[in-house]
Coordinates of C-alpha atoms and ligand atoms in Angstrom, one line a residue:
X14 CA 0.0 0.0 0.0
X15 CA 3.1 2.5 -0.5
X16 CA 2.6 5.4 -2.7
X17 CA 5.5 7.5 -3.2
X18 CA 5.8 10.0 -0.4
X19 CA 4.4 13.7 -1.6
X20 CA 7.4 16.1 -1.4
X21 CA 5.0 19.0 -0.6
X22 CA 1.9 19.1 1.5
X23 CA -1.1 22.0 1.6
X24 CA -2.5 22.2 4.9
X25 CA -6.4 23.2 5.6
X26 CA -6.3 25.2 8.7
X27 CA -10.0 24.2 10.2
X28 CA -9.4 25.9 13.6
X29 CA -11.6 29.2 13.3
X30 CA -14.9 25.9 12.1
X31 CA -13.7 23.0 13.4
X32 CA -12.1 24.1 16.1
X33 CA -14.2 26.8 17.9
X34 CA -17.6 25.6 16.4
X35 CA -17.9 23.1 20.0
X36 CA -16.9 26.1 22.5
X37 CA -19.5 26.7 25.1
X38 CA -18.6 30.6 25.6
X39 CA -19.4 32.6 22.4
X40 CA -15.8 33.7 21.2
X41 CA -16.1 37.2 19.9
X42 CA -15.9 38.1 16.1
X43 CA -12.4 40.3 17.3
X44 CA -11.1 37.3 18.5
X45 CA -12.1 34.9 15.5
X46 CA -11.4 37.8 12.7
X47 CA -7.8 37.7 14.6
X48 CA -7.3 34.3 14.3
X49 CA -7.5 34.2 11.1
X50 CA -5.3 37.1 10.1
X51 CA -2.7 35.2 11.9
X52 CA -2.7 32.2 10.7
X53 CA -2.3 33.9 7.1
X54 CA 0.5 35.6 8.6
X55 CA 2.0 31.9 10.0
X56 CA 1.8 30.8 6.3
X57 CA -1.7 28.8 6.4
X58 CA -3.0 29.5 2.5
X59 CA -6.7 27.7 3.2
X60 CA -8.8 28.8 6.3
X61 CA -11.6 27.1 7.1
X62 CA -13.2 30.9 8.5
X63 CA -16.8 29.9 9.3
X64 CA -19.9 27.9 8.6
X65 CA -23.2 29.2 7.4
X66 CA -24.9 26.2 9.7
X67 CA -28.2 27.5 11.7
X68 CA -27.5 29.7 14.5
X69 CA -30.0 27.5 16.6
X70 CA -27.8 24.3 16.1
X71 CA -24.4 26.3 15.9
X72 CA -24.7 29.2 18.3
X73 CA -20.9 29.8 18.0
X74 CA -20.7 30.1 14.4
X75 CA -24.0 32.8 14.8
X76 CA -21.2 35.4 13.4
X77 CA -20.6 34.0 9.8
X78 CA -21.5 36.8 7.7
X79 CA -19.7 39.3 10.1
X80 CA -16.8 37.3 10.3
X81 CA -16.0 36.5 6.4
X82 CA -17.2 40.0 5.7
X83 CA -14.7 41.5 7.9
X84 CA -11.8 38.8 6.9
X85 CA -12.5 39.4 3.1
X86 CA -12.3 43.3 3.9
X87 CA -8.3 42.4 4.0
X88 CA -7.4 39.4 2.4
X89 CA -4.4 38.3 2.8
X90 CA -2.5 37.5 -1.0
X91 CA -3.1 34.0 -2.1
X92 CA -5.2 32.7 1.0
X93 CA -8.8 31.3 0.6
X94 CA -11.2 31.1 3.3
X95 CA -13.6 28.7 2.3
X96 CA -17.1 28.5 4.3
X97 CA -18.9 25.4 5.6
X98 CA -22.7 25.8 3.7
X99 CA -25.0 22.6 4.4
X100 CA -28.0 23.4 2.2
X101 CA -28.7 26.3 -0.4
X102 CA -29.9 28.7 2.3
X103 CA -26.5 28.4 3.7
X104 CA -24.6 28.7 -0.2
X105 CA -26.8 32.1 -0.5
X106 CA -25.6 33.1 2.7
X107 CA -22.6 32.8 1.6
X108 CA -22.4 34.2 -1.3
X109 CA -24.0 37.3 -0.1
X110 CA -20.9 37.6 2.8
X111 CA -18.4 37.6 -0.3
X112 CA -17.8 33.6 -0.1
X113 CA -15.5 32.8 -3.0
X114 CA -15.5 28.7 -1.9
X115 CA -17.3 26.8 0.1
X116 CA -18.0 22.7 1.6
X117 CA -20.7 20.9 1.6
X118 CA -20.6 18.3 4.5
X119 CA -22.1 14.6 4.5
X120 CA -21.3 11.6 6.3
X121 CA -21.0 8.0 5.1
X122 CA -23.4 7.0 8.4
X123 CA -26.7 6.8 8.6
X124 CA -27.1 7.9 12.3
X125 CA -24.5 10.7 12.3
X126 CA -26.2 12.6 9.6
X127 CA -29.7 12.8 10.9
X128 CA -28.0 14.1 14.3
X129 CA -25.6 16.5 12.4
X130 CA -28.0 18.1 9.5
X131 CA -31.1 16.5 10.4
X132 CA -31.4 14.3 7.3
X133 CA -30.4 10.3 5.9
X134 CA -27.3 10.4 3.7
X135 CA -29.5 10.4 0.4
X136 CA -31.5 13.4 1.3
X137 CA -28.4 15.6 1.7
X138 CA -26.8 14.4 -1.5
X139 CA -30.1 15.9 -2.9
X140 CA -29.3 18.8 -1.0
X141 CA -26.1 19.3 -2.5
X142 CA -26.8 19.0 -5.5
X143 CA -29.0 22.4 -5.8
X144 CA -25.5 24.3 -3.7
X145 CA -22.8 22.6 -6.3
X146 CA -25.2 24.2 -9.5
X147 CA -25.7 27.6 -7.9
X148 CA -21.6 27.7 -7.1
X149 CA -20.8 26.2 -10.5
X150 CA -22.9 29.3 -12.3
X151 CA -21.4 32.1 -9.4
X152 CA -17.6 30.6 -10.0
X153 CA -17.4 29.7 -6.2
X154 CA -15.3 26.6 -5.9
X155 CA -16.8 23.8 -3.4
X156 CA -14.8 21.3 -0.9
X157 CA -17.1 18.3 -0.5
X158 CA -16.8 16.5 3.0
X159 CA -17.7 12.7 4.5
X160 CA -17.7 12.1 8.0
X161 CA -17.5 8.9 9.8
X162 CA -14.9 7.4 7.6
X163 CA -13.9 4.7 9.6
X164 CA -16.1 5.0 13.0
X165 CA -19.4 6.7 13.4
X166 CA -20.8 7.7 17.3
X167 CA -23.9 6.1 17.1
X168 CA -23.3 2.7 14.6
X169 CA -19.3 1.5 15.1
X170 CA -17.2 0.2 12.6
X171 CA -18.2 2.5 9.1
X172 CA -17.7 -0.1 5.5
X173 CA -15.3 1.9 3.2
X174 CA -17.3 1.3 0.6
X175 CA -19.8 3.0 1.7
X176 CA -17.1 5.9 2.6
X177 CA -16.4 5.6 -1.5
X178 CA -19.7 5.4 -2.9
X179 CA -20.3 9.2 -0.4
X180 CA -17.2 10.5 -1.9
X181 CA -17.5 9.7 -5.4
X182 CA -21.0 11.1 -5.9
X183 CA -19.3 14.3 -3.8
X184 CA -17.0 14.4 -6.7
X185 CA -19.3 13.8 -9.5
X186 CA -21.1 16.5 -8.4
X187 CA -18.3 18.6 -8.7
X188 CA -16.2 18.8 -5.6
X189 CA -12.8 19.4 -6.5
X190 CA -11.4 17.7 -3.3
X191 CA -13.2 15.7 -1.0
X192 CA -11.9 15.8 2.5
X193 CA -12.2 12.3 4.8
X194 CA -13.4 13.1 8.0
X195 CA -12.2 10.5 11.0
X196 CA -15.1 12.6 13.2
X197 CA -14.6 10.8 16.2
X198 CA -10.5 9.8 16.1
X199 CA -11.1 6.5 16.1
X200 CA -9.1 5.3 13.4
X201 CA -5.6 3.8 13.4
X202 CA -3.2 3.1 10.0
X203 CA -4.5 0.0 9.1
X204 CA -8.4 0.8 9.1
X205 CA -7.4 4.2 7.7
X206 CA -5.6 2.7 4.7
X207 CA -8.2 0.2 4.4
X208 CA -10.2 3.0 3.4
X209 CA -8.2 4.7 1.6
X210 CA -8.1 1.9 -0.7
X211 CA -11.5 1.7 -1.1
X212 CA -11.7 5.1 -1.6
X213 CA -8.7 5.2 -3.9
X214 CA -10.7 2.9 -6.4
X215 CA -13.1 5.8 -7.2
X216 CA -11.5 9.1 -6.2
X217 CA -8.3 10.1 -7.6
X218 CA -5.4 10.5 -4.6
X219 CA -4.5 14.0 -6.1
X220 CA -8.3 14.6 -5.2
X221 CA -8.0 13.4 -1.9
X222 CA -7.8 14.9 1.5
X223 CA -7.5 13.4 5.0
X224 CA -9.4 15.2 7.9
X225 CA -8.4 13.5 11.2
X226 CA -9.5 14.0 14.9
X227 CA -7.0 13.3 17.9
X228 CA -9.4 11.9 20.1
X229 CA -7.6 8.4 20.8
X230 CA -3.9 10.1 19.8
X231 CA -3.7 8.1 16.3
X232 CA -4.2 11.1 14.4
X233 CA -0.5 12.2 13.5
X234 CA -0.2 8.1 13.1
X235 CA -3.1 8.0 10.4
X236 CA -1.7 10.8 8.5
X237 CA 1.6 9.1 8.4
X238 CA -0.5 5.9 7.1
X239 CA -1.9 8.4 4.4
X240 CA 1.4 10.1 3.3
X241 CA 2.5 6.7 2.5
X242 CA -0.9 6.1 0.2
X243 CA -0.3 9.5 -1.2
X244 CA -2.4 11.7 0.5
X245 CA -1.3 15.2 0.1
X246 CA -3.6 17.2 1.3
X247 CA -5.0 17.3 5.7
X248 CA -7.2 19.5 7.7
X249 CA -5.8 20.5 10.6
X250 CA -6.6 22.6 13.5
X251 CA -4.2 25.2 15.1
X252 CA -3.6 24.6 19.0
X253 CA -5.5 20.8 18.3
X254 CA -8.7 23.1 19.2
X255 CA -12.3 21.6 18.8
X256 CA -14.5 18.8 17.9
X257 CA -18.1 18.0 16.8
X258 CA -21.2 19.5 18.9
X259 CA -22.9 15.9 17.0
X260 CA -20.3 13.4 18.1
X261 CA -20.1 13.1 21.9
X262 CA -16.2 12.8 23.1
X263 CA -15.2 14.0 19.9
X264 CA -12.0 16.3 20.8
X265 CA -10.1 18.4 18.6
X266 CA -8.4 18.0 15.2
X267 CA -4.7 16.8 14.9
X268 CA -3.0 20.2 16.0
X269 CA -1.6 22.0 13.1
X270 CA 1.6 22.6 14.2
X271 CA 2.4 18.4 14.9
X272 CA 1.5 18.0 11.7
X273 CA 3.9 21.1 10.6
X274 CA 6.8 19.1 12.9
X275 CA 6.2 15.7 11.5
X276 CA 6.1 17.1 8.0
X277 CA 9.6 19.3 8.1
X278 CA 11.6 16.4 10.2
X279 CA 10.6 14.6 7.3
X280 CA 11.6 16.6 4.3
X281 CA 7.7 17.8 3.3
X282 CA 7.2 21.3 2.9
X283 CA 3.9 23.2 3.9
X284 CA 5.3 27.0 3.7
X285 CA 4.5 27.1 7.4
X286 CA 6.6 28.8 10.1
X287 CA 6.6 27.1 13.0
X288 CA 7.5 29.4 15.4
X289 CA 4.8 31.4 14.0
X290 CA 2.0 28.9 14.2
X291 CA 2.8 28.1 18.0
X292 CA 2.9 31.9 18.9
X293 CA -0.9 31.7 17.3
X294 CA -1.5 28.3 19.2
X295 CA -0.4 29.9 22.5
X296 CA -2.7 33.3 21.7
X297 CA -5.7 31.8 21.0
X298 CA -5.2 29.2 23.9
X299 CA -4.8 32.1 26.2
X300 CA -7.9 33.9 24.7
X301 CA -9.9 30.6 25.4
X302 CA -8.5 30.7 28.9
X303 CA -6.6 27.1 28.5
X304 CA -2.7 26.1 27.6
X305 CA -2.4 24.7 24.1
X306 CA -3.4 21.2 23.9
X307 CA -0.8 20.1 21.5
X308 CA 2.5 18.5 22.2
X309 CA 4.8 20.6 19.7
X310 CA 3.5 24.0 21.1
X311 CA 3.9 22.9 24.6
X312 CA 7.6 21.5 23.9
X313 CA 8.7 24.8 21.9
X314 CA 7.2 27.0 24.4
X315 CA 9.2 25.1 27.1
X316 CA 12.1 25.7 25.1
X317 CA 11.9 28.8 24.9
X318 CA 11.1 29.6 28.7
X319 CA 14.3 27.6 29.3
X320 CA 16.3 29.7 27.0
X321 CA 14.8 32.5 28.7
X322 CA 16.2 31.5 32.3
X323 CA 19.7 30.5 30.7
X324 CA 20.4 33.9 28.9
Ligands
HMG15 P1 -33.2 21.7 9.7 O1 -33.9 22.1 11.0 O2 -33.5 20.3 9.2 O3 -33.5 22.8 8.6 O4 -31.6 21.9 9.9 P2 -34.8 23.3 7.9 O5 -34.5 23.4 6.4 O6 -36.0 22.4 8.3 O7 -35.0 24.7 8.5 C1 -35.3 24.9 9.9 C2 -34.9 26.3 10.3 O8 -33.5 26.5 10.1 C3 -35.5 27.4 9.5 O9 -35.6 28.6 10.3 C4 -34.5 27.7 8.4 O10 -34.6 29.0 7.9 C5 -33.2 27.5 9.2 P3 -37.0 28.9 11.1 O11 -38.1 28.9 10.0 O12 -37.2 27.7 12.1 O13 -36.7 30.2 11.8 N1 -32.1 27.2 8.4 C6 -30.9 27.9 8.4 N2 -30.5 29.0 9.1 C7 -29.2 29.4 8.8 N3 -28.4 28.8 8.0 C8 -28.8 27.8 7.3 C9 -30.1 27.3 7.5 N4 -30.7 26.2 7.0 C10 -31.9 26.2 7.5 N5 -27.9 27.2 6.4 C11 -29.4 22.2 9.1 C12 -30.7 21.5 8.8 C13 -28.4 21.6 8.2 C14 -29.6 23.7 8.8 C15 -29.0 22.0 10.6 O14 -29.1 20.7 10.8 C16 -27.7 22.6 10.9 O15 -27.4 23.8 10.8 N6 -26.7 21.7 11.3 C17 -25.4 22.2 11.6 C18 -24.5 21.0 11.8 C19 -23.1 21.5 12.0 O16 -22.7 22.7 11.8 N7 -22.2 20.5 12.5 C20 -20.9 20.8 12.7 C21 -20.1 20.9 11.4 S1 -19.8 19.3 10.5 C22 -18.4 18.7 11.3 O17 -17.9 19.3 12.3 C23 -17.7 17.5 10.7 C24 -16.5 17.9 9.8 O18 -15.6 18.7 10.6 C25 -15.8 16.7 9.3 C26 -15.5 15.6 10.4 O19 -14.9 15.9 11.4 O20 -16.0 14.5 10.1 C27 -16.9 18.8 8.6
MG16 MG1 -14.1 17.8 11.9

């Protein structure tokens, strides 16, 4: 199962969705428009900057339009923010806040996407399909998601064929990059590349993306299960903030900057500046009241305090 390993990655900084999307105190728009700009400045050149979910399921992301409006006031050169948009309402919402690319987000289990958008699997394809037409005709490019790739909350083990059969009709539709969602970290490299390979059968690799949660700690060993399949592309959030309000015990993404560590020791390049990224994991940490959750920021930080003491 050994692909070539990519000699560049692009990493999808998730943070500003993913990641604050399951806090319980409303983080101001400052704070989230902030965020952003400094993870442009770190070197991130996709940010995940909001979702245009319903305020009553998604309090926290209540902000969208004020949010990508402000962020789009000053892009920064060569950085797309795309927006989470479950249904047309959502893609119009979009639009109208200056959205140049969006995701539409299924799952490839039953259970986990009547609790996250409230309808089976075939209902939000049919969804979809009405968001990927009105994009197509307004130019706005659009991410397609699956969830659940390997283990869903509510049902267990998910069959990657199933995980296929979501993310080829994602890319029929028109997604130019369908990213694999391991919602609930449950994954390890052998189920991962299991579906992979199913996935692989119907999705090009180049098309590919790998969007995994930390919850269990396999997530920096699933990507490295991926790189070897050829995976070039992962989500990742900055400080490992986050997780799913519809997947109990969900926790955060893999934290950006591990991936940015494992990824330079081994000769990958992501255009990321380290030292940059943890100074951003360390701010927003402290603006949620909490040390950064990942092990990289906390070992450079230390690092540096020690250096501080010795000079
Ligand atoms: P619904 O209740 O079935 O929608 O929700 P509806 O069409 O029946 O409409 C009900 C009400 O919602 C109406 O308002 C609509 O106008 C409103 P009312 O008449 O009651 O006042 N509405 C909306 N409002 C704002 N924006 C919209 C919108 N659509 C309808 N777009 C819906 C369906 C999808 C809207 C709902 O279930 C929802 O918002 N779910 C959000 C789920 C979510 O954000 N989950 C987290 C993101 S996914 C994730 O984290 C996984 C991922 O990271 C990958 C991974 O880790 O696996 C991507
Ligand atoms: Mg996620």
């Amino acid at each position: 199962m050994s692909n070539p390993l990519p000699a560049r990655v692009r990493l999808v900084e998730v943070g500003p969705r993913d990641g604050l999307q399951n806090e319980k105190q409303l983080v101001p728009a400052d704070t989230k428009v902030e965020l952003i700009r400094r993870l442009a400045a770190a070197g991130l050149t996709t940010i995940e900057a909001t979702s245009f979910v319903s305020p009553k399921w998604v309090p926290q992301m209540g902000d969208n339009a004020e949010v990508l409006g402000r962020v789009l006031a000053a892009p920064a050169p060569g950085v797309d923010y795309p927006v989470l948009t479950p249904n047309l309402k959502g893609f119009e919402a979009a639009l109208a806040a200056g959205a140049r690319e969006v995701a539409v987000f299924g799952a490839a289990s039953e259970s986990f996407s009547q609790k996250n958008i409230n309808c089976s699997i075939a209902e939000s394809l049919e969804r979809f399909r009405p968001v990927t037409e009105a994009a197509r005709a307004a130019g706005v490019k659009v991410r397609g998601y699956v969830s659940c790739v390997v283990g869903c909350p509510y049902e267990g083990a998910v069959a990657p064929d199933k995980v296929a059969e979501v993310a080829e009709t994602l890319l029929a539709m028109g997604c130019y990059e369908i990213s694999l969602g391991d919602t609930i970290g449950s994954g390890n490299p052998l189920s991962v590349q299991r579906m992979l390979a199913a996935v692989m059968r119907r999705v090009p690799v180049a098309q590919l993306a790998g969007h995994y949660h930390d919850t269990y700690g396999m997530a920096l060993a699933n990507i490295h299960a991926s790189l070897q399949m050829g995976v070039a592309v992962y989500d990742a959030s900055v400080g490992g903030l986050g997780g799913c309000p519809y997947a109990a015990g969900a926790s955060g993404n893999v934290a950006t900057e591990d991936v940015v560590w494992l990824l330079s020791g081994m000769g990958i390049e992501t255009g990321i500046d380290l030292e940059c990224l943890v100074d951003t994991a360390a701010w927003i940490s402290a603006e949620l009241g909490r040390a950064p959750a990942s092990r990289v920021a906390r070992a450079v930080l230390a690092k540096r305090a020690m250096a501080a003491t010795t000079t």
